[in-house]
Coordinates of C-alpha atoms in Angstrom, one line a residue:
X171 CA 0.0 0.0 0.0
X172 CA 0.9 3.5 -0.6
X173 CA 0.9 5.4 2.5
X174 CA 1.0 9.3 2.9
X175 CA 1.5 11.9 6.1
X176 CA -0.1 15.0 6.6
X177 CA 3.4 16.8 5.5
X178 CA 3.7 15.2 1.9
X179 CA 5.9 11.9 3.0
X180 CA 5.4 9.4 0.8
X181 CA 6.3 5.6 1.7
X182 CA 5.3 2.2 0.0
X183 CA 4.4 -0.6 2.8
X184 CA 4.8 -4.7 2.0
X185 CA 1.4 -5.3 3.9
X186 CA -0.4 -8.8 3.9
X187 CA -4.4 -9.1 4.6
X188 CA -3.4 -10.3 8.4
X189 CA -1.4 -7.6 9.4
X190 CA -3.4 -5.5 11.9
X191 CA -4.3 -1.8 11.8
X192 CA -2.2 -1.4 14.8
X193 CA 0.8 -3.0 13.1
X194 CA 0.0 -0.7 10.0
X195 CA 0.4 2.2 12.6
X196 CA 3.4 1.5 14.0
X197 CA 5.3 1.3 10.2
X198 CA 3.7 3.8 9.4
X199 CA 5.6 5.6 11.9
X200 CA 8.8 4.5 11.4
X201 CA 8.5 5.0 7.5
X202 CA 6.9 8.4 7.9
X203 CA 8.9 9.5 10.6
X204 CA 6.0 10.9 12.9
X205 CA 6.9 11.7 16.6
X206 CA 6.3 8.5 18.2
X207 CA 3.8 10.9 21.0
X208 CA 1.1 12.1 18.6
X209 CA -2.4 10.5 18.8
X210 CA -2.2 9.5 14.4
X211 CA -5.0 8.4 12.6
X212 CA -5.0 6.3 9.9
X213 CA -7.5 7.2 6.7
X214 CA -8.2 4.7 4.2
X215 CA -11.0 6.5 1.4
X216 CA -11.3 8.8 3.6
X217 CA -12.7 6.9 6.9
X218 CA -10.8 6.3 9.7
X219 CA -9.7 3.0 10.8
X220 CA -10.9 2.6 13.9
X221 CA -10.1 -0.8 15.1
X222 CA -6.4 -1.8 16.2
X223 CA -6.8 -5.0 16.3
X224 CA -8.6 -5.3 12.8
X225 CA -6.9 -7.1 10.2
X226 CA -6.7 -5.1 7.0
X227 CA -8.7 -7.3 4.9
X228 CA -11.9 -6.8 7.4
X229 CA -10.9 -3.2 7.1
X230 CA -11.6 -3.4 3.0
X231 CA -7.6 -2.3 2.6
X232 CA -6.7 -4.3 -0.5
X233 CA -3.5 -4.0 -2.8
X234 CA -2.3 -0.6 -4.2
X235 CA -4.5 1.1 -1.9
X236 CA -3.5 4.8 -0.6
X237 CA -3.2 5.5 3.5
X238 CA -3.3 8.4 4.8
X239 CA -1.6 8.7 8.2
X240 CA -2.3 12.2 10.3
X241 CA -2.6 13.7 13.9
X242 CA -5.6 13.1 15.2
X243 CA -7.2 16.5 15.9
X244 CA -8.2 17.5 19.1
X245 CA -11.2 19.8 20.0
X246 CA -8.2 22.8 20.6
X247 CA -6.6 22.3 17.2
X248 CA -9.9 21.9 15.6
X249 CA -11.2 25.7 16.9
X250 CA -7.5 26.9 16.0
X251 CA -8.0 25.4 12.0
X252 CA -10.5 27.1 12.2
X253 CA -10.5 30.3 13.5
X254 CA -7.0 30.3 10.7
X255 CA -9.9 30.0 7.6
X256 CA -11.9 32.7 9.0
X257 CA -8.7 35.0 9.6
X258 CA -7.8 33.6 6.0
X259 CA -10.5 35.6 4.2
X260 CA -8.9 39.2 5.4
X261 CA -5.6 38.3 4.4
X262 CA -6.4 38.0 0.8
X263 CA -6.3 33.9 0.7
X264 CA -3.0 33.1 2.2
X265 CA -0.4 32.5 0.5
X266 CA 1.0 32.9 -3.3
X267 CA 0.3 29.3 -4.5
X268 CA -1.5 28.3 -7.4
X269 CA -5.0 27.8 -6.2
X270 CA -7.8 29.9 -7.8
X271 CA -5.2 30.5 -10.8
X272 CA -2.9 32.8 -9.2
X273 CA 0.7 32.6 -9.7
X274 CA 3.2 30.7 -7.7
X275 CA 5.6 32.9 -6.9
X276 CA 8.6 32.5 -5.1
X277 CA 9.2 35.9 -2.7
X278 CA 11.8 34.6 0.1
X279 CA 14.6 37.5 -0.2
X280 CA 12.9 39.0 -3.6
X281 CA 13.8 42.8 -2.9
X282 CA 10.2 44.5 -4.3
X283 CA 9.4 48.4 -4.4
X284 CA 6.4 49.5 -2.2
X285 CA 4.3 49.0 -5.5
X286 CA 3.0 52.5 -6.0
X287 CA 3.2 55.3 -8.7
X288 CA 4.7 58.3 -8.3
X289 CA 6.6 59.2 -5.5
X290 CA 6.2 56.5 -3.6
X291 CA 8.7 54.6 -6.5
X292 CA 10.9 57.0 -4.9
X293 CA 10.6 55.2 -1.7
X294 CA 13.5 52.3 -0.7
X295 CA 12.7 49.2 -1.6
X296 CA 12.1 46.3 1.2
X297 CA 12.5 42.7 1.6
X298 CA 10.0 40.2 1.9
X299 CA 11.6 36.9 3.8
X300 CA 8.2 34.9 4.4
X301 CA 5.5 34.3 1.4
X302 CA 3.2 34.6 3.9
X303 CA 4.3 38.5 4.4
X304 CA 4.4 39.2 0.6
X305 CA 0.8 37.7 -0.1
X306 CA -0.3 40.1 2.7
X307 CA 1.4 42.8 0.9
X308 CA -0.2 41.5 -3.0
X309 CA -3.4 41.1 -1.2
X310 CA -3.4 44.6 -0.3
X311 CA -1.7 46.1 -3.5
X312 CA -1.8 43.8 -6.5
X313 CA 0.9 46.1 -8.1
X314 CA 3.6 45.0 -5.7
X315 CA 2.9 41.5 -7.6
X316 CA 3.1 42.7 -11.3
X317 CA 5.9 44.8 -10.8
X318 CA 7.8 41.3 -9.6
X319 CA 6.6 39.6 -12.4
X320 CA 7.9 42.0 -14.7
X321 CA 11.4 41.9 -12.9
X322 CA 11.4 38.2 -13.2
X323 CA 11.0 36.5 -16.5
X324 CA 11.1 33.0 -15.6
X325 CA 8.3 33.4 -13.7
X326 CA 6.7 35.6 -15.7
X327 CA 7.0 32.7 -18.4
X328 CA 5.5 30.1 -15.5
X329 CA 2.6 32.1 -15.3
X330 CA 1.7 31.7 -18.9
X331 CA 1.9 28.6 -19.1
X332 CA -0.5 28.2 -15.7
X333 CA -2.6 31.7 -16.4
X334 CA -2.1 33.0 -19.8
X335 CA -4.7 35.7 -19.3
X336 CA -3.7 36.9 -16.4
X337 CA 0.0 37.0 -18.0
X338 CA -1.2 38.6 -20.8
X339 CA -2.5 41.9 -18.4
X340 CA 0.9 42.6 -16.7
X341 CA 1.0 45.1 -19.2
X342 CA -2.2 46.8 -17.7
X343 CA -2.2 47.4 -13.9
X344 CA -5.9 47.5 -13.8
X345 CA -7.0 44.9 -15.7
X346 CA -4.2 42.7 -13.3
X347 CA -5.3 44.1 -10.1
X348 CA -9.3 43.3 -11.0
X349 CA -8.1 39.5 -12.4
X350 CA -5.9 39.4 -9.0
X351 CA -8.5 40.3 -6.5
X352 CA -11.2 38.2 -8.6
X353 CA -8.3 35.0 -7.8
X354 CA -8.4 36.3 -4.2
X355 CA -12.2 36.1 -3.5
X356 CA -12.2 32.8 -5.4
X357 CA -9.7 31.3 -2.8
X358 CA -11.6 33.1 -0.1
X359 CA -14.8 31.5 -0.9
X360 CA -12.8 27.9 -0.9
X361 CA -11.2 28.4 2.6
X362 CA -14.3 29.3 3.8
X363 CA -16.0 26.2 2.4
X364 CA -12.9 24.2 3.7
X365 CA -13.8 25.6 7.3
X366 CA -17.3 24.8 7.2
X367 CA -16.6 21.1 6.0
X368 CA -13.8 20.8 8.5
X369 CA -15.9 22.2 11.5
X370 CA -18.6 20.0 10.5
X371 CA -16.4 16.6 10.3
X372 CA -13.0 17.0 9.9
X373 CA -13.4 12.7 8.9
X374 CA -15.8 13.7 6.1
X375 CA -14.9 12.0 2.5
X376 CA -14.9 15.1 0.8
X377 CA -13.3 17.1 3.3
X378 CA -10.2 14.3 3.7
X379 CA -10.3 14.0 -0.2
X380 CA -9.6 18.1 0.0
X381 CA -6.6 17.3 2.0
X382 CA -5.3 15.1 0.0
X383 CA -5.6 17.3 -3.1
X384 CA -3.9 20.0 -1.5
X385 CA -0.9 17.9 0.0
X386 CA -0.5 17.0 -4.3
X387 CA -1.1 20.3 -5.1
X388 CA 1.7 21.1 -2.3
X389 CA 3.8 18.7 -4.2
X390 CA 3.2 20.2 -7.7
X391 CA 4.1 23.6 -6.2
X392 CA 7.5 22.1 -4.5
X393 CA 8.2 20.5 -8.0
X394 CA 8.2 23.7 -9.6
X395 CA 9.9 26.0 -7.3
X396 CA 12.6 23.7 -7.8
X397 CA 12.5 23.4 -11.4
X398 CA 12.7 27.3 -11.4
X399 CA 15.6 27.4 -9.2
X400 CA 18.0 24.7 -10.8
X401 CA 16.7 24.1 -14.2
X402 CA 15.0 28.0 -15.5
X403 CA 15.7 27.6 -19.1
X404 CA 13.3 24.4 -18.8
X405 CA 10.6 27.6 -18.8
X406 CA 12.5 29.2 -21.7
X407 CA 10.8 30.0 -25.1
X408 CA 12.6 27.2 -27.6
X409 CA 12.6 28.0 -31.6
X410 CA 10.9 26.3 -34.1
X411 CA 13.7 24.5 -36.5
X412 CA 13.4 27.0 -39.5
X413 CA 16.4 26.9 -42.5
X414 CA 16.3 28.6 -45.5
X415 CA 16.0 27.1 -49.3
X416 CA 15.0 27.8 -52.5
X417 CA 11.8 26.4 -54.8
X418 CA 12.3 26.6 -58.3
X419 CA 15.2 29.8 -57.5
X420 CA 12.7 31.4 -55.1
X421 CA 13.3 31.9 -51.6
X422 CA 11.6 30.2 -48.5
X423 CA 11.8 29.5 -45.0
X424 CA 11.1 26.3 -44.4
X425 CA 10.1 24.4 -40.8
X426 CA 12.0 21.0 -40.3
X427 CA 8.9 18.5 -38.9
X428 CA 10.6 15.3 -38.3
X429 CA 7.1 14.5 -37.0
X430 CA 4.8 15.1 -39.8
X431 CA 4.8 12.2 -42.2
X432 CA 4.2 14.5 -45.9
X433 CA 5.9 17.6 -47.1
X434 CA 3.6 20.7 -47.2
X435 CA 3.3 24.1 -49.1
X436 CA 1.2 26.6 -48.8
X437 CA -1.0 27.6 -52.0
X438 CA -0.1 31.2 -51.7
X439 CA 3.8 29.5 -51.9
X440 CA 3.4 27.4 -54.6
X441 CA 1.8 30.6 -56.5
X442 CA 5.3 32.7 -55.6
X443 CA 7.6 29.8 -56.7
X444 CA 5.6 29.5 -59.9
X445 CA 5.2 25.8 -59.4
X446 CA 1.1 25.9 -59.0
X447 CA 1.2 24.7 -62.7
X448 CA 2.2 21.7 -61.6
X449 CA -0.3 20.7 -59.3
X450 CA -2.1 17.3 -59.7
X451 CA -4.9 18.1 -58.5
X452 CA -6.1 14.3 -58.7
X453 CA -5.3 14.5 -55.2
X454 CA -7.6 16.9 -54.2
X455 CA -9.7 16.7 -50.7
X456 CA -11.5 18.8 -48.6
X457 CA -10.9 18.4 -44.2
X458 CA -14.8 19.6 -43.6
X459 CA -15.8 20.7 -40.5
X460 CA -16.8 24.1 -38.7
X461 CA -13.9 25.3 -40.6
X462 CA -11.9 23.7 -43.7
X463 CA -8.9 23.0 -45.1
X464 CA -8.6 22.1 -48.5
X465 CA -6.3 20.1 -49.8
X466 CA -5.6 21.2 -53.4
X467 CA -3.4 18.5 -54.8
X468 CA 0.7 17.4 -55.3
X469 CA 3.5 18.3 -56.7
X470 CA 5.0 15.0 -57.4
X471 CA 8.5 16.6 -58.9
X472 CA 9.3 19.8 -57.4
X473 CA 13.3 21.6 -57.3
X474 CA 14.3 22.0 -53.7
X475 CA 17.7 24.0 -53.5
X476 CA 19.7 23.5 -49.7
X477 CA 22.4 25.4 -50.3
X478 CA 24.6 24.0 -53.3
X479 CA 22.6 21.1 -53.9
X480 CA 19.2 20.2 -55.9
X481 CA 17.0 18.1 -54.6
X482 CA 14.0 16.4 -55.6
X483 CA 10.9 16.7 -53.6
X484 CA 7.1 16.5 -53.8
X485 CA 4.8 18.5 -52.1
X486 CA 1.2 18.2 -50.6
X487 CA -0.6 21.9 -51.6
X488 CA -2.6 22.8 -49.5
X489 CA -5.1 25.9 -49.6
X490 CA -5.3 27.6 -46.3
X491 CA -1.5 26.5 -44.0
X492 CA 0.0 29.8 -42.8
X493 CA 3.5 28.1 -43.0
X494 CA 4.9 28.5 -46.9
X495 CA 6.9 25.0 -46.6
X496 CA 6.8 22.1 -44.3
X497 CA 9.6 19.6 -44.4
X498 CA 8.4 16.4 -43.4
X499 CA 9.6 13.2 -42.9
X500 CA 8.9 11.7 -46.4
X501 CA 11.7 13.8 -47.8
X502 CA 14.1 13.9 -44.4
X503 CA 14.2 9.9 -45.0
X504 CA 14.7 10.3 -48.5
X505 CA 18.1 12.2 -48.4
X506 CA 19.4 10.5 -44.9
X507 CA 18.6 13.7 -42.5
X508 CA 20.6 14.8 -39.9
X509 CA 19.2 16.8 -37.0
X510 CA 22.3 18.0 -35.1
X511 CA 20.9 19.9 -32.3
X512 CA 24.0 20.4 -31.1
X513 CA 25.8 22.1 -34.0
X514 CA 22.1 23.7 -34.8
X515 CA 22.2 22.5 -38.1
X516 CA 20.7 20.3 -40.7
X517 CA 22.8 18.2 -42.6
X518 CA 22.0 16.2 -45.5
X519 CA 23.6 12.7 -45.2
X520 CA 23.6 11.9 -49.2
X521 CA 25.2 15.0 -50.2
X522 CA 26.8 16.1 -47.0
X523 CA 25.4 19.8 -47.5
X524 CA 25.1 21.9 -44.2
X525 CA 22.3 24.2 -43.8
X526 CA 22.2 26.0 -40.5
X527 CA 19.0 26.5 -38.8
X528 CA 17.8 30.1 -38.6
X529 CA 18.7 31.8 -35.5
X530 CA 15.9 33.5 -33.2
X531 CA 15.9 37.3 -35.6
X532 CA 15.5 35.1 -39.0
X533 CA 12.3 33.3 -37.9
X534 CA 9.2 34.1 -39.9
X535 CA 6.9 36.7 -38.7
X536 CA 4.2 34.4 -37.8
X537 CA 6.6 31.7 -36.3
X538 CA 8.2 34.5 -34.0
X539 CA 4.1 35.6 -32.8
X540 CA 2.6 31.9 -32.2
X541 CA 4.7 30.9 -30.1
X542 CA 7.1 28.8 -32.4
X543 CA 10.1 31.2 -31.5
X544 CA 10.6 33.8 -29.2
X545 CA 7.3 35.7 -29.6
X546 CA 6.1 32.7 -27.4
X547 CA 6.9 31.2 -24.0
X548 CA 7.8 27.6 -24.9
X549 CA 4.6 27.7 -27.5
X550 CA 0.7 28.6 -26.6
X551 CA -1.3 26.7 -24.0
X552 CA -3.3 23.9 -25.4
X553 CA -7.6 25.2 -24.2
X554 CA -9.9 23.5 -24.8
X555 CA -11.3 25.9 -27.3
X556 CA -7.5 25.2 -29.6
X557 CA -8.8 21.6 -28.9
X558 CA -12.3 22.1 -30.5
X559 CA -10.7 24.3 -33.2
X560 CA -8.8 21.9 -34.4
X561 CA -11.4 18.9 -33.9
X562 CA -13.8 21.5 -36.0
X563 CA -11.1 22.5 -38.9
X564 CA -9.6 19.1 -39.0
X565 CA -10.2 16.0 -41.0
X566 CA -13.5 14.0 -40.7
X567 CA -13.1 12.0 -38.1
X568 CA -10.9 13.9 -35.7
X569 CA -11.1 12.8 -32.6
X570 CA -10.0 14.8 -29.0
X571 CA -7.3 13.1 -28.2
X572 CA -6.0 13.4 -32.0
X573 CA -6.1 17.7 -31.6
X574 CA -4.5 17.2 -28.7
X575 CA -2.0 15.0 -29.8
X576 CA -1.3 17.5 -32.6
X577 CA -1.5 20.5 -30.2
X578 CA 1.3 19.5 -28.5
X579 CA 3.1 18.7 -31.8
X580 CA 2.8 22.1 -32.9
X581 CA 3.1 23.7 -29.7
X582 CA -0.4 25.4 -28.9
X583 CA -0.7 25.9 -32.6
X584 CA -3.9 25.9 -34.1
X585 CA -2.9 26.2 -38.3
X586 CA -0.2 24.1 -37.4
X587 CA -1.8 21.3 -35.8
X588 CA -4.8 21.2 -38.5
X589 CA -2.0 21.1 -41.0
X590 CA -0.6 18.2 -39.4
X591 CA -3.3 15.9 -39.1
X592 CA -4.2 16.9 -42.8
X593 CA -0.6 15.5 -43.8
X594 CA -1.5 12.4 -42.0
X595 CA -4.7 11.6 -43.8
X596 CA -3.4 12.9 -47.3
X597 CA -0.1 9.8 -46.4
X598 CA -3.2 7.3 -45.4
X599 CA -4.9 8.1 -49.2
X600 CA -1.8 7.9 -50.5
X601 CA -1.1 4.4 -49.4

């Protein structure tokens, strides 16, 4: 069984049916590390076990099973938790974790301004050592918060991942403070809630199922403030794998998939290049839905130039893709590929031609604004609404878990991700 403490521990027990609940207990202890004075309770889906001497089989435990071992709660402790949600309320919600959709922020020794506007920016700044101090101080003045966001990039880049709208109204002090106080009476209303289940039965199901969600949650939060501290670029933006190339002598950025299966151009391309001529379009198709992507044929024989060399390539056209050329798979297997991430180049193993990838400035406009370089913050978050965009523009039979799938393929991008699944069915016709 999986057994769990009040502070996060985490242990796995060998238990057997006839071991007793008291013999649970005392492993539970020494695997935990509780103080060996303090009345514990043992929780198993939320009830107490309430006989020592029962063996675990009479008490329903089976295998795999999650324990939850924590002080028992006297009637003192019990008035103290709660008085703590009522005084919770006033203080804006506690502290700066993620509930309600506000930001976890690290302030321990962050040196923040007194958060006002004019001369009170003048004033010197102070030191917050506690979170519990600086959420007083956000709860209060919501500015103090957006001015350390601004100051910090890698958490300003955490929030958007967890919060893009409210990351998006740093920008706007009143638009933040309004989202930040709207977060604040959200918590309030949950601790108030947590306090009235608590006071009520502090064994309740739904109240120990709370607990246990915000011991995870806890865990979440520690997992992060550690990734920010020892791993920050993790939270970086990352480019898109862009090089440059020539159709038929005309110039073109194109994006290095090694996940999509077909090679795509844009219409609006093909019509630059001068190659729309030689569209078949034999292999028309239309991807109906809410929206549509047509598929207006192939170039079977097109001119690809990488630097010195010529290659041959065929293309999938389609009519609406907002990227001019997609190298895909079809073609990187076809000249031996290599994807040296650490040179940050492309090389192409049957003529041995090196073409770098573009740095960060040379990214296309619209690669730089979704997301796919540095306009994003490692690419946009996947909604639900991006995942019933692409279900509605995508090909008939597109299911959830498919937009998602190509979501996160195209980091957050919706043209992108349609464009994908297109290139898988228009591989599937093609077989």
């Amino acid at each position: 069984v999986t057994t769990l403490s009040g502070e996060g521990a985490v242990a796995q027990v060998d238990a057997s049916p006839d071991m007793t609940v008291s013999e649970l207990l005392a492993v539970c202890r020494a695997e935990l590390r509780m103080p060996a004075g303090n009345n514990i309770v043992l929780l198993h889906n939320g009830q107490p076990l309430n006989s020592p001497q029962a063996k675990l089989s009479q008490a329903g435990v089976t295998d795999g099973d999650m324990i939850i071992a924590q002080p028992m709660p006297n009637q003192q402790q019990m008035q103290q938790q709660q008085q703590r949600q009522r005084q919770q309320p006033a203080r804006g919600g506690g502290g700066g974790g993620a509930a309600g959709g506000m930001p976890l922020i690290d302030f321990s020794g962050v040196r923040l301004g007194s958060g006002g506007s004019g001369g009170r920016q003048a004033q010197p700044q102070r030191r917050f050592e506690t979170d519990e101090e600086a959420s007083a101080a956000v709860a209060s003045n919501p500015e103090i918060l957006r001015q350390a966001l601004l100051s910090m990039p890698e958490q300003l880049a955490a929030l958007r991942q967890q919060n893009p709208q409210l990351a998006d109204a740093v920008s706007d002090p009143d638009r933040f403070a309004q989202l930040v106080r709207t977060a604040q009476s959200e918590r309030s209303r949950a601790a108030q809630e947590r306090a009235r289940l608590m006071a009520a039965n502090p064994y309740d199901p739904r109240v120990q199922q709370e607990i246990q969600s915000l011991i995870q949650q806890q865990n979440i939060d520690s997992s992060m403030e550690t990734a920010l501290e020892h791993m920050p670029e993790a939270f970086a933006p990352v480019n898109m794998l862009y090089i440059d190339v020539k159709v038929n002598g005309h110039p073109v950025k194109a994006f290095v998939d090694s996940g999509a299966q077909m090679t795509i151009m844009s219409l609006p391309c093909a019509q630059r290049c001068n190659v729309e001529r030689l569209i078949d379009k034999r292999w028309a198709g239309i991807a109906r839905g809410v929206g549509t992507q047509t598929i207006v044929g192939r170039i079977h024989l097109g001119q690809l130039q990488i630097g010195g060399d010529y290659l041959a390539c065929n293309f999938s056209v389609l009519r609406d893709q907002s990227m001019d050329l997609l190298l895909g798979l079809d073609m990187l297997k076809r000249h031996q590929c290599l994807l040296d991430l650490k040179s940050n180049k492309l090389v192409i193993g049957t003529t041995g031609t090196v073409a770098p990838f573009l740095s960060e400035a040379d990214l296309p406009e619209d690669a730089r604004a979704s997301g796919g370089g540095s306009g994003g913050e490692g690419g946009k978050p996947i909604t639900q609404e991006s995942i019933d965009a692409v279900v509605a523009g995508g090909p008939d039979g597109t299911t959830a878990d498919d937009a998602r799938e190509a979501l996160m393929h195209a980091l957050g991008e919706v043209d992108a991700a349609i464009a994908f699944l297109v290139a898988k069915q228009s591989e599937r016709s093609g077989q």
